[in-house]
Amino acid sequence: MLGGAVVPCHGVELTVSLKALEQTLKQQLFSGPDGRYYLKGNSQSGCFISTEDPHLSFEQDRIVVRVKTRARLGKMVGGSCLGVTLTLPAEVSLAPEAEGETIGFKDARLKRISDRKEINFVLAPFLRGQVPRSMTVNAADLLRKALAGSTATSGYKVNLDRLRIQSIQIVGDKLVLDADGDLSVE
């Protein structure tokens, strides 16, 4: 009876918890062997800028990402970086946006880096520009992963064939997506 049925969904509300969003972003950006995301350079670079230990929170209509920023700034000489080494907390707030099946982020605002203007001058462009471009979440992929075990639990294979996010907003400790989509049951 249900074999191969396609069920069109209209006006579905999906919620993504703060914990799930944080876990997804850690897997995407901070999954290297040292748990860092490099804004400039890499783990073998003498001079670099990296972030680590991300924590997310929702504040009004924005997502706040708190990270520890590590930087070795200076000039490369003989394979070493001559300059200054810094470890600073940083906060970047982002506005969530949706396009198709992807949750993205825009309007990055630096909330805090350092009390020293010269350090902010060096770090701010990297945090403001690269962090939002690198952080995206494909909501359809998350939902498909969640549905992957449907056969074992229900006896039916449920597939998400299409998802289109209409709007996105922060409500309490959840990211709420209004979406249209198609599910198939086999």
PDB file of C-alpha atoms in Angstrom:
ATOM      1  CA  MET A   1       0.000   0.000   0.000  1.00  0.00           C
ATOM      2  CA  LEU A   2       2.712   2.497   0.937  1.00  0.00           C
ATOM      3  CA  GLY A   3       5.427   1.061  -1.335  1.00  0.00           C
ATOM      4  CA  GLY A   4       6.974   3.834  -3.411  1.00  0.00           C
ATOM      5  CA  ALA A   5       4.515   6.492  -2.243  1.00  0.00           C
ATOM      6  CA  VAL A   6       5.632  10.116  -2.479  1.00  0.00           C
ATOM      7  CA  VAL A   7       4.273  12.377   0.204  1.00  0.00           C
ATOM      8  CA  PRO A   8       4.603  16.104  -0.610  1.00  0.00           C
ATOM      9  CA  CYS A   9       5.266  18.217   2.463  1.00  0.00           C
ATOM     10  CA  HIS A  10       4.262  21.847   2.643  1.00  0.00           C
ATOM     11  CA  GLY A  11       4.912  24.203   5.515  1.00  0.00           C
ATOM     12  CA  VAL A  12       6.950  21.775   7.642  1.00  0.00           C
ATOM     13  CA  GLU A  13       8.671  23.226  10.694  1.00  0.00           C
ATOM     14  CA  LEU A  14      12.101  21.779  11.485  1.00  0.00           C
ATOM     15  CA  THR A  15      14.036  22.665  14.597  1.00  0.00           C
ATOM     16  CA  VAL A  16      17.778  22.363  15.110  1.00  0.00           C
ATOM     17  CA  SER A  17      18.951  22.489  18.715  1.00  0.00           C
ATOM     18  CA  LEU A  18      21.880  24.615  19.771  1.00  0.00           C
ATOM     19  CA  LYS A  19      23.762  21.443  20.727  1.00  0.00           C
ATOM     20  CA  ALA A  20      23.190  19.850  17.295  1.00  0.00           C
ATOM     21  CA  LEU A  21      24.269  23.033  15.501  1.00  0.00           C
ATOM     22  CA  GLU A  22      27.425  23.275  17.630  1.00  0.00           C
ATOM     23  CA  GLN A  23      28.239  19.590  17.037  1.00  0.00           C
ATOM     24  CA  THR A  24      27.786  19.965  13.279  1.00  0.00           C
ATOM     25  CA  LEU A  25      30.008  23.029  13.105  1.00  0.00           C
ATOM     26  CA  LYS A  26      32.705  21.329  15.193  1.00  0.00           C
ATOM     27  CA  GLN A  27      32.634  18.377  12.789  1.00  0.00           C
ATOM     28  CA  GLN A  28      32.875  20.684   9.768  1.00  0.00           C
ATOM     29  CA  LEU A  29      35.481  23.177  10.919  1.00  0.00           C
ATOM     30  CA  PHE A  30      37.324  21.795  13.928  1.00  0.00           C
ATOM     31  CA  SER A  31      37.789  18.175  12.881  1.00  0.00           C
ATOM     32  CA  GLY A  32      41.546  18.287  12.241  1.00  0.00           C
ATOM     33  CA  PRO A  33      44.046  16.320  14.320  1.00  0.00           C
ATOM     34  CA  ASP A  34      44.661  19.259  16.632  1.00  0.00           C
ATOM     35  CA  GLY A  35      40.998  20.383  16.813  1.00  0.00           C
ATOM     36  CA  ARG A  36      41.761  23.768  15.280  1.00  0.00           C
ATOM     37  CA  TYR A  37      40.367  25.701  12.357  1.00  0.00           C
ATOM     38  CA  TYR A  38      43.116  27.603  10.547  1.00  0.00           C
ATOM     39  CA  LEU A  39      42.227  31.057   9.273  1.00  0.00           C
ATOM     40  CA  LYS A  40      45.765  31.533   7.941  1.00  0.00           C
ATOM     41  CA  GLY A  41      48.412  28.859   7.501  1.00  0.00           C
ATOM     42  CA  ASN A  42      48.138  25.302   8.810  1.00  0.00           C
ATOM     43  CA  SER A  43      49.516  23.070  11.563  1.00  0.00           C
ATOM     44  CA  GLN A  44      52.939  22.973   9.866  1.00  0.00           C
ATOM     45  CA  SER A  45      53.159  26.745   9.308  1.00  0.00           C
ATOM     46  CA  GLY A  46      55.546  28.785  11.398  1.00  0.00           C
ATOM     47  CA  CYS A  47      53.214  31.784  11.288  1.00  0.00           C
ATOM     48  CA  PHE A  48      49.485  31.098  11.533  1.00  0.00           C
ATOM     49  CA  ILE A  49      46.120  32.209  12.873  1.00  0.00           C
ATOM     50  CA  SER A  50      43.786  29.518  14.200  1.00  0.00           C
ATOM     51  CA  THR A  51      40.693  29.130  16.341  1.00  0.00           C
ATOM     52  CA  GLU A  52      39.716  26.270  18.620  1.00  0.00           C
ATOM     53  CA  ASP A  53      37.288  25.213  21.325  1.00  0.00           C
ATOM     54  CA  PRO A  54      34.111  26.717  19.776  1.00  0.00           C
ATOM     55  CA  HIS A  55      31.012  27.305  21.880  1.00  0.00           C
ATOM     56  CA  LEU A  56      27.744  28.588  20.466  1.00  0.00           C
ATOM     57  CA  SER A  57      24.912  30.483  22.056  1.00  0.00           C
ATOM     58  CA  PHE A  58      21.855  32.299  20.795  1.00  0.00           C
ATOM     59  CA  GLU A  59      21.429  35.958  21.679  1.00  0.00           C
ATOM     60  CA  GLN A  60      18.244  37.538  20.357  1.00  0.00           C
ATOM     61  CA  ASP A  61      18.270  36.885  16.595  1.00  0.00           C
ATOM     62  CA  ARG A  62      21.982  36.064  16.329  1.00  0.00           C
ATOM     63  CA  ILE A  63      24.298  33.116  16.839  1.00  0.00           C
ATOM     64  CA  VAL A  64      27.347  33.914  18.952  1.00  0.00           C
ATOM     65  CA  VAL A  65      30.454  31.813  18.381  1.00  0.00           C
ATOM     66  CA  ARG A  66      33.019  31.987  21.172  1.00  0.00           C
ATOM     67  CA  VAL A  67      36.439  30.600  20.293  1.00  0.00           C
ATOM     68  CA  LYS A  68      39.963  30.660  21.558  1.00  0.00           C
ATOM     69  CA  THR A  69      42.153  32.358  18.953  1.00  0.00           C
ATOM     70  CA  ARG A  70      45.806  31.395  18.667  1.00  0.00           C
ATOM     71  CA  ALA A  71      48.149  33.337  16.456  1.00  0.00           C
ATOM     72  CA  ARG A  72      51.822  33.355  15.738  1.00  0.00           C
ATOM     73  CA  LEU A  73      52.289  36.647  13.923  1.00  0.00           C
ATOM     74  CA  GLY A  74      55.501  37.872  12.404  1.00  0.00           C
ATOM     75  CA  LYS A  75      57.920  37.077   9.611  1.00  0.00           C
ATOM     76  CA  MET A  76      59.098  33.648   8.515  1.00  0.00           C
ATOM     77  CA  VAL A  77      62.850  33.271   8.941  1.00  0.00           C
ATOM     78  CA  GLY A  78      64.516  29.897   8.415  1.00  0.00           C
ATOM     79  CA  GLY A  79      61.329  27.918   8.944  1.00  0.00           C
ATOM     80  CA  SER A  80      60.395  29.735  12.160  1.00  0.00           C
ATOM     81  CA  CYS A  81      58.091  32.631  12.809  1.00  0.00           C
ATOM     82  CA  LEU A  82      59.846  35.610  14.353  1.00  0.00           C
ATOM     83  CA  GLY A  83      57.260  37.743  16.053  1.00  0.00           C
ATOM     84  CA  VAL A  84      54.638  37.472  18.724  1.00  0.00           C
ATOM     85  CA  THR A  85      52.502  34.535  19.875  1.00  0.00           C
ATOM     86  CA  LEU A  86      48.993  35.306  21.119  1.00  0.00           C
ATOM     87  CA  THR A  87      46.152  33.358  22.678  1.00  0.00           C
ATOM     88  CA  LEU A  88      42.971  35.379  22.973  1.00  0.00           C
ATOM     89  CA  PRO A  89      39.272  34.715  23.413  1.00  0.00           C
ATOM     90  CA  ALA A  90      37.175  35.955  20.510  1.00  0.00           C
ATOM     91  CA  GLU A  91      33.452  36.311  19.886  1.00  0.00           C
ATOM     92  CA  VAL A  92      31.829  36.561  16.491  1.00  0.00           C
ATOM     93  CA  SER A  93      28.078  36.978  16.150  1.00  0.00           C
ATOM     94  CA  LEU A  94      26.317  35.872  12.986  1.00  0.00           C
ATOM     95  CA  ALA A  95      22.836  36.168  11.577  1.00  0.00           C
ATOM     96  CA  PRO A  96      21.437  32.878  10.259  1.00  0.00           C
ATOM     97  CA  GLU A  97      20.186  32.759   6.682  1.00  0.00           C
ATOM     98  CA  ALA A  98      18.787  30.027   4.493  1.00  0.00           C
ATOM     99  CA  GLU A  99      19.202  29.261   0.838  1.00  0.00           C
ATOM    100  CA  GLY A 100      17.671  26.153  -0.685  1.00  0.00           C
ATOM    101  CA  GLU A 101      18.481  23.363   1.762  1.00  0.00           C
ATOM    102  CA  THR A 102      21.467  25.083   3.367  1.00  0.00           C
ATOM    103  CA  ILE A 103      21.698  27.090   6.555  1.00  0.00           C
ATOM    104  CA  GLY A 104      24.334  29.772   6.212  1.00  0.00           C
ATOM    105  CA  PHE A 105      25.453  32.805   8.113  1.00  0.00           C
ATOM    106  CA  LYS A 106      25.815  36.477   7.230  1.00  0.00           C
ATOM    107  CA  ASP A 107      26.474  39.854   8.790  1.00  0.00           C
ATOM    108  CA  ALA A 108      29.422  38.747  10.922  1.00  0.00           C
ATOM    109  CA  ARG A 109      30.138  41.121  13.776  1.00  0.00           C
ATOM    110  CA  LEU A 110      33.143  40.911  16.030  1.00  0.00           C
ATOM    111  CA  LYS A 111      31.991  41.251  19.576  1.00  0.00           C
ATOM    112  CA  ARG A 112      35.353  40.865  21.264  1.00  0.00           C
ATOM    113  CA  ILE A 113      38.912  40.026  20.408  1.00  0.00           C
ATOM    114  CA  SER A 114      41.374  42.106  22.348  1.00  0.00           C
ATOM    115  CA  ASP A 115      41.745  45.406  24.135  1.00  0.00           C
ATOM    116  CA  ARG A 116      44.749  46.148  21.914  1.00  0.00           C
ATOM    117  CA  LYS A 117      43.830  47.893  18.645  1.00  0.00           C
ATOM    118  CA  GLU A 118      46.877  46.623  16.727  1.00  0.00           C
ATOM    119  CA  ILE A 119      45.951  42.996  17.453  1.00  0.00           C
ATOM    120  CA  ASN A 120      42.329  43.606  16.443  1.00  0.00           C
ATOM    121  CA  PHE A 121      43.577  45.169  13.204  1.00  0.00           C
ATOM    122  CA  VAL A 122      45.405  41.950  12.300  1.00  0.00           C
ATOM    123  CA  LEU A 123      42.833  39.372  13.477  1.00  0.00           C
ATOM    124  CA  ALA A 124      39.528  41.103  12.654  1.00  0.00           C
ATOM    125  CA  PRO A 125      39.556  40.602   8.857  1.00  0.00           C
ATOM    126  CA  PHE A 126      40.130  36.856   9.241  1.00  0.00           C
ATOM    127  CA  LEU A 127      37.424  36.326  11.859  1.00  0.00           C
ATOM    128  CA  ARG A 128      34.906  38.603  10.159  1.00  0.00           C
ATOM    129  CA  GLY A 129      35.404  37.220   6.649  1.00  0.00           C
ATOM    130  CA  GLN A 130      36.441  33.582   6.797  1.00  0.00           C
ATOM    131  CA  VAL A 131      34.392  32.288   9.703  1.00  0.00           C
ATOM    132  CA  PRO A 132      30.920  33.001   8.199  1.00  0.00           C
ATOM    133  CA  ARG A 133      31.886  31.738   4.714  1.00  0.00           C
ATOM    134  CA  SER A 134      33.210  28.497   6.168  1.00  0.00           C
ATOM    135  CA  MET A 135      30.247  27.754   8.420  1.00  0.00           C
ATOM    136  CA  THR A 136      27.329  26.208   6.571  1.00  0.00           C
ATOM    137  CA  VAL A 137      24.959  23.425   7.526  1.00  0.00           C
ATOM    138  CA  ASN A 138      23.049  21.390   4.983  1.00  0.00           C
ATOM    139  CA  ALA A 139      19.718  20.792   6.747  1.00  0.00           C
ATOM    140  CA  ALA A 140      18.669  18.206   4.154  1.00  0.00           C
ATOM    141  CA  ASP A 141      21.790  16.128   4.854  1.00  0.00           C
ATOM    142  CA  LEU A 142      21.101  16.261   8.595  1.00  0.00           C
ATOM    143  CA  LEU A 143      17.540  15.090   8.023  1.00  0.00           C
ATOM    144  CA  ARG A 144      18.631  12.359   5.600  1.00  0.00           C
ATOM    145  CA  LYS A 145      21.085  11.040   8.206  1.00  0.00           C
ATOM    146  CA  ALA A 146      18.317  11.015  10.802  1.00  0.00           C
ATOM    147  CA  LEU A 147      15.993   9.121   8.437  1.00  0.00           C
ATOM    148  CA  ALA A 148      18.672   6.570   7.451  1.00  0.00           C
ATOM    149  CA  GLY A 149      17.714   4.261  10.311  1.00  0.00           C
ATOM    150  CA  SER A 150      13.992   4.379   9.566  1.00  0.00           C
ATOM    151  CA  THR A 151      13.916   0.896   8.032  1.00  0.00           C
ATOM    152  CA  ALA A 152      15.232  -0.736  11.209  1.00  0.00           C
ATOM    153  CA  THR A 153      12.794   1.068  13.487  1.00  0.00           C
ATOM    154  CA  SER A 154       9.623   1.137  11.363  1.00  0.00           C
ATOM    155  CA  GLY A 155      10.087  -1.439   8.635  1.00  0.00           C
ATOM    156  CA  TYR A 156       9.733   1.282   5.991  1.00  0.00           C
ATOM    157  CA  LYS A 157      12.490   3.129   4.182  1.00  0.00           C
ATOM    158  CA  VAL A 158      11.780   6.853   4.427  1.00  0.00           C
ATOM    159  CA  ASN A 159      13.733   9.173   2.137  1.00  0.00           C
ATOM    160  CA  LEU A 160      13.902  12.939   1.950  1.00  0.00           C
ATOM    161  CA  ASP A 161      13.779  13.692  -1.767  1.00  0.00           C
ATOM    162  CA  ARG A 162      13.673  17.483  -1.615  1.00  0.00           C
ATOM    163  CA  LEU A 163      13.918  20.220   0.988  1.00  0.00           C
ATOM    164  CA  ARG A 164      13.604  23.956   0.477  1.00  0.00           C
ATOM    165  CA  ILE A 165      13.943  26.242   3.480  1.00  0.00           C
ATOM    166  CA  GLN A 166      11.510  29.165   3.343  1.00  0.00           C
ATOM    167  CA  SER A 167      12.575  31.028   6.483  1.00  0.00           C
ATOM    168  CA  ILE A 168      14.814  30.704   9.495  1.00  0.00           C
ATOM    169  CA  GLN A 169      14.682  32.247  12.949  1.00  0.00           C
ATOM    170  CA  ILE A 170      15.982  31.732  16.453  1.00  0.00           C
ATOM    171  CA  VAL A 171      13.341  30.784  19.001  1.00  0.00           C
ATOM    172  CA  GLY A 172      14.646  30.151  22.513  1.00  0.00           C
ATOM    173  CA  ASP A 173      17.467  27.609  22.284  1.00  0.00           C
ATOM    174  CA  LYS A 174      16.515  26.328  18.822  1.00  0.00           C
ATOM    175  CA  LEU A 175      16.981  27.333  15.223  1.00  0.00           C
ATOM    176  CA  VAL A 176      13.507  27.031  13.643  1.00  0.00           C
ATOM    177  CA  LEU A 177      13.221  26.417   9.909  1.00  0.00           C
ATOM    178  CA  ASP A 178      10.006  26.658   7.910  1.00  0.00           C
ATOM    179  CA  ALA A 179      10.430  24.434   4.876  1.00  0.00           C
ATOM    180  CA  ASP A 180       8.747  22.640   2.002  1.00  0.00           C
ATOM    181  CA  GLY A 181       9.878  19.208   0.913  1.00  0.00           C
ATOM    182  CA  ASP A 182       9.089  15.767  -0.434  1.00  0.00           C
ATOM    183  CA  LEU A 183       9.349  12.474   1.456  1.00  0.00           C
ATOM    184  CA  SER A 184       9.109   9.032  -0.112  1.00  0.00           C
ATOM    185  CA  VAL A 185       8.209   5.843   1.722  1.00  0.00           C
ATOM    186  CA  GLU A 186       9.156   2.404   0.405  1.00  0.00           C
TER     187      GLU A 186
END
